Amino acid sequence: MKKLLIGSVAALAISASAGSAQTIGIAGAPSGFGAAGGVVQIGFSGTYSQRARGPGATHADAATMANFGFGNPVTGVGLEFGINLTSFRNFGQSGHLSFGVHHMWQAGTGIFSAALRTAYVSPWGDIRSYRPSYSLTGTYLGGIGPRMAMFSIGVGTGWGQDASDRTTRGAIGVGLGLSPQWAVSAGYVGQESIIGAVWSPPMLAGTSVAFSFRNLEESGNATFAVDIGRAFALMR
């Protein structure tokens, strides 16, 4: 599943301050925000495509990831190490490692973060022939009037519809907070347009769910995805 890292991390929505009480996130798009030291991000991504995709040429599949954070991205840099299992067809038999560095700083009344990442490191199973992919993404979190907003832009390889394709492509996304539970978003990643929503209900106690429709402009080749993510602080 080629968008595991993108989808899972994006599903970890950033909650706004208590004063604005809004959830914000960009479904299905890469983010410049990363895991801080002592934080573990767990993600699950499920997709259904009208056209069969992936090494097994299936319409539906799922993937999962665990991302571990080190360092301080505010005073220095944050470091990430991820383990990605790319298919549930033969769970654990196909996957790769990922690494990243990110830095966050104040930008006017908002917050900006940039991340440099590599994925598909030491792949195994069905994707063992894949070469590493690389990306650079910047994200701004601020406000538009009373609404929290997020803007993301990046460039990377491995963002095509064929996950083994290493052509360099761009990504752009925007998210808008609507309420304490919902945000909506739109973007374009690699070769696919994306519209979606992020849901962070109180009953899930910090777990966020991102819903997205991708590649709607190409008849018969659309994809629906559900990304579930949660972050845990290992040290307090």
Tab-separated table of C-alpha atoms in Angstrom:
chain	number	residue	atom	x	y	z
A	1	MET	CA	0.000	0.000	0.000
A	2	LYS	CA	1.869	2.997	-1.311
A	3	LYS	CA	0.317	5.718	0.847
A	4	LEU	CA	0.782	4.099	4.223
A	5	LEU	CA	3.126	6.697	5.686
A	6	ILE	CA	1.266	9.612	4.120
A	7	GLY	CA	-2.180	8.511	5.230
A	8	SER	CA	-1.354	7.335	8.700
A	9	VAL	CA	0.574	10.380	9.746
A	10	ALA	CA	-2.034	12.717	8.261
A	11	ALA	CA	-4.716	10.919	10.247
A	12	LEU	CA	-3.071	12.099	13.461
A	13	ALA	CA	-4.942	15.391	13.475
A	14	ILE	CA	-3.525	18.323	15.402
A	15	SER	CA	-5.950	19.698	17.972
A	16	ALA	CA	-6.250	23.450	18.216
A	17	SER	CA	-6.150	25.377	21.478
A	18	ALA	CA	-9.069	25.225	23.874
A	19	GLY	CA	-10.052	28.746	22.846
A	20	SER	CA	-10.774	27.779	19.250
A	21	ALA	CA	-11.732	24.140	20.055
A	22	GLN	CA	-11.254	22.801	16.534
A	23	THR	CA	-9.675	19.737	15.008
A	24	ILE	CA	-7.435	20.245	11.999
A	25	GLY	CA	-5.778	17.829	9.573
A	26	ILE	CA	-5.279	17.024	5.889
A	27	ALA	CA	-6.577	13.591	4.897
A	28	GLY	CA	-4.326	11.556	2.629
A	29	ALA	CA	-1.612	14.191	2.161
A	30	PRO	CA	1.962	14.378	3.530
A	31	SER	CA	2.654	16.623	6.510
A	32	GLY	CA	5.702	18.546	7.669
A	33	PHE	CA	4.780	17.798	11.287
A	34	GLY	CA	6.348	14.728	12.859
A	35	ALA	CA	6.576	12.760	16.084
A	36	ALA	CA	8.397	14.515	18.942
A	37	GLY	CA	10.725	12.717	21.321
A	38	GLY	CA	9.041	10.052	23.428
A	39	VAL	CA	5.983	9.872	21.146
A	40	VAL	CA	4.827	6.801	19.235
A	41	GLN	CA	2.373	7.143	16.348
A	42	ILE	CA	0.306	4.096	15.433
A	43	GLY	CA	-1.607	4.068	12.154
A	44	PHE	CA	-3.914	1.783	10.174
A	45	SER	CA	-4.814	2.425	6.545
A	46	GLY	CA	-7.475	0.643	4.508
A	47	THR	CA	-8.291	1.307	0.852
A	48	TYR	CA	-10.700	0.184	-1.832
A	49	SER	CA	-9.848	0.992	-5.452
A	50	GLN	CA	-12.092	0.637	-8.478
A	51	ARG	CA	-9.064	-0.596	-10.408
A	52	ALA	CA	-6.951	-3.389	-8.915
A	53	ARG	CA	-3.567	-2.169	-7.673
A	54	GLY	CA	-0.448	-3.338	-5.868
A	55	PRO	CA	1.752	-6.424	-6.215
A	56	GLY	CA	-1.241	-8.726	-5.703
A	57	ALA	CA	-3.519	-6.718	-8.045
A	58	THR	CA	-6.388	-6.488	-5.552
A	59	HIS	CA	-9.157	-3.922	-5.152
A	60	ALA	CA	-9.058	-3.806	-1.334
A	61	ASP	CA	-6.144	-3.962	1.070
A	62	ALA	CA	-4.934	-2.580	4.379
A	63	ALA	CA	-1.640	-1.621	5.967
A	64	THR	CA	-0.301	-0.519	9.321
A	65	MET	CA	2.632	1.404	10.722
A	66	ALA	CA	4.387	2.357	13.942
A	67	ASN	CA	6.402	5.588	14.000
A	68	PHE	CA	8.778	6.355	16.901
A	69	GLY	CA	9.871	9.923	17.709
A	70	PHE	CA	13.158	11.126	19.226
A	71	GLY	CA	14.634	14.556	19.935
A	72	ASN	CA	13.024	17.981	20.246
A	73	PRO	CA	11.773	19.535	16.970
A	74	VAL	CA	11.383	22.993	18.579
A	75	THR	CA	14.830	23.529	20.097
A	76	GLY	CA	16.613	21.282	17.597
A	77	VAL	CA	15.403	18.535	15.288
A	78	GLY	CA	13.007	15.686	15.763
A	79	LEU	CA	13.952	12.243	14.493
A	80	GLU	CA	11.560	9.526	13.346
A	81	PHE	CA	11.920	5.805	12.812
A	82	GLY	CA	9.039	3.866	11.282
A	83	ILE	CA	8.131	0.234	10.673
A	84	ASN	CA	5.589	-0.172	7.875
A	85	LEU	CA	3.657	-3.340	7.002
A	86	THR	CA	2.320	-2.745	3.530
A	87	SER	CA	-0.359	-5.408	3.134
A	88	PHE	CA	-2.798	-7.478	5.179
A	89	ARG	CA	-3.003	-10.190	2.511
A	90	ASN	CA	-0.028	-11.934	4.162
A	91	PHE	CA	0.345	-9.897	7.313
A	92	GLY	CA	3.932	-9.020	8.185
A	93	GLN	CA	5.435	-10.657	5.111
A	94	SER	CA	5.758	-7.399	3.151
A	95	GLY	CA	6.974	-4.043	4.428
A	96	HIS	CA	9.742	-1.489	4.767
A	97	LEU	CA	11.453	0.901	7.163
A	98	SER	CA	11.230	4.713	7.098
A	99	PHE	CA	13.279	7.535	8.601
A	100	GLY	CA	12.776	11.290	8.931
A	101	VAL	CA	14.014	14.527	10.447
A	102	HIS	CA	11.758	17.523	11.145
A	103	HIS	CA	11.921	20.977	12.701
A	104	MET	CA	9.117	23.232	13.966
A	105	TRP	CA	9.102	26.981	14.638
A	106	GLN	CA	6.811	29.944	15.202
A	107	ALA	CA	5.769	31.754	12.015
A	108	GLY	CA	3.817	34.942	12.846
A	109	THR	CA	0.649	33.863	14.610
A	110	GLY	CA	0.983	30.290	13.369
A	111	ILE	CA	3.363	27.349	13.455
A	112	PHE	CA	5.491	26.040	10.607
A	113	SER	CA	7.151	22.636	10.359
A	114	ALA	CA	9.357	21.052	7.703
A	115	ALA	CA	10.227	17.376	7.349
A	116	LEU	CA	12.731	15.439	5.243
A	117	ARG	CA	11.861	11.750	4.997
A	118	THR	CA	12.905	8.550	3.295
A	119	ALA	CA	10.725	5.448	2.983
A	120	TYR	CA	10.946	1.981	1.423
A	121	VAL	CA	14.271	1.417	3.182
A	122	SER	CA	15.259	-2.276	3.410
A	123	PRO	CA	11.969	-3.482	1.848
A	124	TRP	CA	10.973	-7.133	2.119
A	125	GLY	CA	8.326	-9.439	0.702
A	126	ASP	CA	6.320	-8.386	-2.358
A	127	ILE	CA	8.041	-4.976	-2.460
A	128	ARG	CA	11.641	-6.127	-1.937
A	129	SER	CA	12.607	-4.768	-5.387
A	130	TYR	CA	11.469	-1.206	-4.522
A	131	ARG	CA	14.129	1.468	-4.217
A	132	PRO	CA	14.011	4.047	-1.364
A	133	SER	CA	11.813	7.106	-1.859
A	134	TYR	CA	12.500	10.635	-0.573
A	135	SER	CA	10.330	13.634	0.266
A	136	LEU	CA	10.572	17.183	1.599
A	137	THR	CA	7.367	18.682	3.008
A	138	GLY	CA	6.516	21.984	4.685
A	139	THR	CA	3.277	22.616	6.589
A	140	TYR	CA	1.822	25.787	8.110
A	141	LEU	CA	-0.784	25.698	10.877
A	142	GLY	CA	-2.593	28.972	11.474
A	143	GLY	CA	-6.012	30.493	11.073
A	144	ILE	CA	-8.444	31.941	8.559
A	145	GLY	CA	-10.777	34.196	10.519
A	146	PRO	CA	-12.328	32.064	13.280
A	147	ARG	CA	-11.244	28.803	11.622
A	148	MET	CA	-8.068	26.847	12.143
A	149	ALA	CA	-6.351	26.098	8.832
A	150	MET	CA	-3.458	23.954	7.641
A	151	PHE	CA	-1.501	24.349	4.405
A	152	SER	CA	0.990	21.763	3.181
A	153	ILE	CA	3.312	21.636	0.162
A	154	GLY	CA	6.005	19.153	-0.746
A	155	VAL	CA	8.058	17.360	-3.358
A	156	GLY	CA	8.991	13.708	-3.354
A	157	THR	CA	9.465	10.408	-5.140
A	158	GLY	CA	7.187	7.383	-4.788
A	159	TRP	CA	3.988	9.429	-4.952
A	160	GLY	CA	2.783	8.010	-8.256
A	161	GLN	CA	-0.060	5.520	-8.678
A	162	ASP	CA	2.595	2.839	-9.092
A	163	ALA	CA	4.425	2.715	-5.747
A	164	SER	CA	7.624	1.501	-7.395
A	165	ASP	CA	7.733	4.606	-9.628
A	166	ARG	CA	10.472	6.987	-8.447
A	167	THR	CA	9.532	9.963	-10.629
A	168	THR	CA	9.752	13.247	-8.696
A	169	ARG	CA	6.300	14.761	-8.147
A	170	GLY	CA	4.697	17.455	-6.013
A	171	ALA	CA	2.010	17.551	-3.333
A	172	ILE	CA	-0.229	20.303	-2.009
A	173	GLY	CA	-3.040	20.237	0.526
A	174	VAL	CA	-5.259	22.478	2.628
A	175	GLY	CA	-7.369	21.625	5.677
A	176	LEU	CA	-10.002	23.683	7.472
A	177	GLY	CA	-11.308	23.091	10.997
A	178	LEU	CA	-15.087	23.089	11.298
A	179	SER	CA	-15.695	21.998	14.891
A	180	PRO	CA	-14.051	20.209	17.814
A	181	GLN	CA	-14.657	16.934	15.959
A	182	TRP	CA	-14.440	17.650	12.231
A	183	ALA	CA	-12.119	19.157	9.632
A	184	VAL	CA	-12.371	19.041	5.829
A	185	SER	CA	-9.512	19.028	3.353
A	186	ALA	CA	-8.511	18.901	-0.307
A	187	GLY	CA	-5.244	18.387	-2.100
A	188	TYR	CA	-3.252	16.872	-4.929
A	189	VAL	CA	-0.521	14.305	-4.299
A	190	GLY	CA	1.650	12.955	-7.093
A	191	GLN	CA	-0.928	11.972	-9.700
A	192	GLU	CA	-4.101	12.012	-7.606
A	193	SER	CA	-6.580	14.623	-6.440
A	194	ILE	CA	-7.830	14.082	-2.880
A	195	ILE	CA	-10.851	15.340	-0.962
A	196	GLY	CA	-11.495	14.235	2.583
A	197	ALA	CA	-12.404	14.818	6.189
A	198	VAL	CA	-10.772	14.205	9.567
A	199	TRP	CA	-12.921	13.070	12.488
A	200	SER	CA	-11.686	13.202	16.099
A	201	PRO	CA	-14.604	12.237	18.370
A	202	PRO	CA	-14.309	12.468	22.181
A	203	MET	CA	-15.396	8.831	22.562
A	204	LEU	CA	-12.201	7.695	20.800
A	205	ALA	CA	-10.038	9.565	23.348
A	206	GLY	CA	-7.447	11.070	20.993
A	207	THR	CA	-7.787	8.685	18.060
A	208	SER	CA	-8.407	10.398	14.726
A	209	VAL	CA	-10.039	8.938	11.625
A	210	ALA	CA	-9.410	10.361	8.161
A	211	PHE	CA	-11.733	9.609	5.235
A	212	SER	CA	-10.589	10.397	1.704
A	213	PHE	CA	-11.620	9.959	-1.933
A	214	ARG	CA	-8.706	9.962	-4.347
A	215	ASN	CA	-8.299	10.244	-8.105
A	216	LEU	CA	-11.929	11.215	-8.721
A	217	GLU	CA	-11.076	12.901	-12.019
A	218	GLU	CA	-10.150	9.586	-13.678
A	219	SER	CA	-13.271	7.574	-14.463
A	220	GLY	CA	-13.168	4.030	-13.087
A	221	ASN	CA	-9.960	4.545	-11.125
A	222	ALA	CA	-11.079	6.242	-7.892
A	223	THR	CA	-9.944	5.084	-4.449
A	224	PHE	CA	-11.653	5.372	-1.075
A	225	ALA	CA	-9.406	5.277	1.999
A	226	VAL	CA	-9.872	5.205	5.771
A	227	ASP	CA	-6.834	6.074	7.890
A	228	ILE	CA	-6.929	5.635	11.665
A	229	GLY	CA	-4.170	7.090	13.800
A	230	ARG	CA	-3.248	7.758	17.390
A	231	ALA	CA	-0.184	9.151	19.165
A	232	PHE	CA	1.041	7.938	22.551
A	233	ALA	CA	3.482	9.716	24.848
A	234	LEU	CA	5.859	7.150	26.336
A	235	MET	CA	7.424	9.596	28.783
A	236	ARG	CA	5.684	12.268	30.862
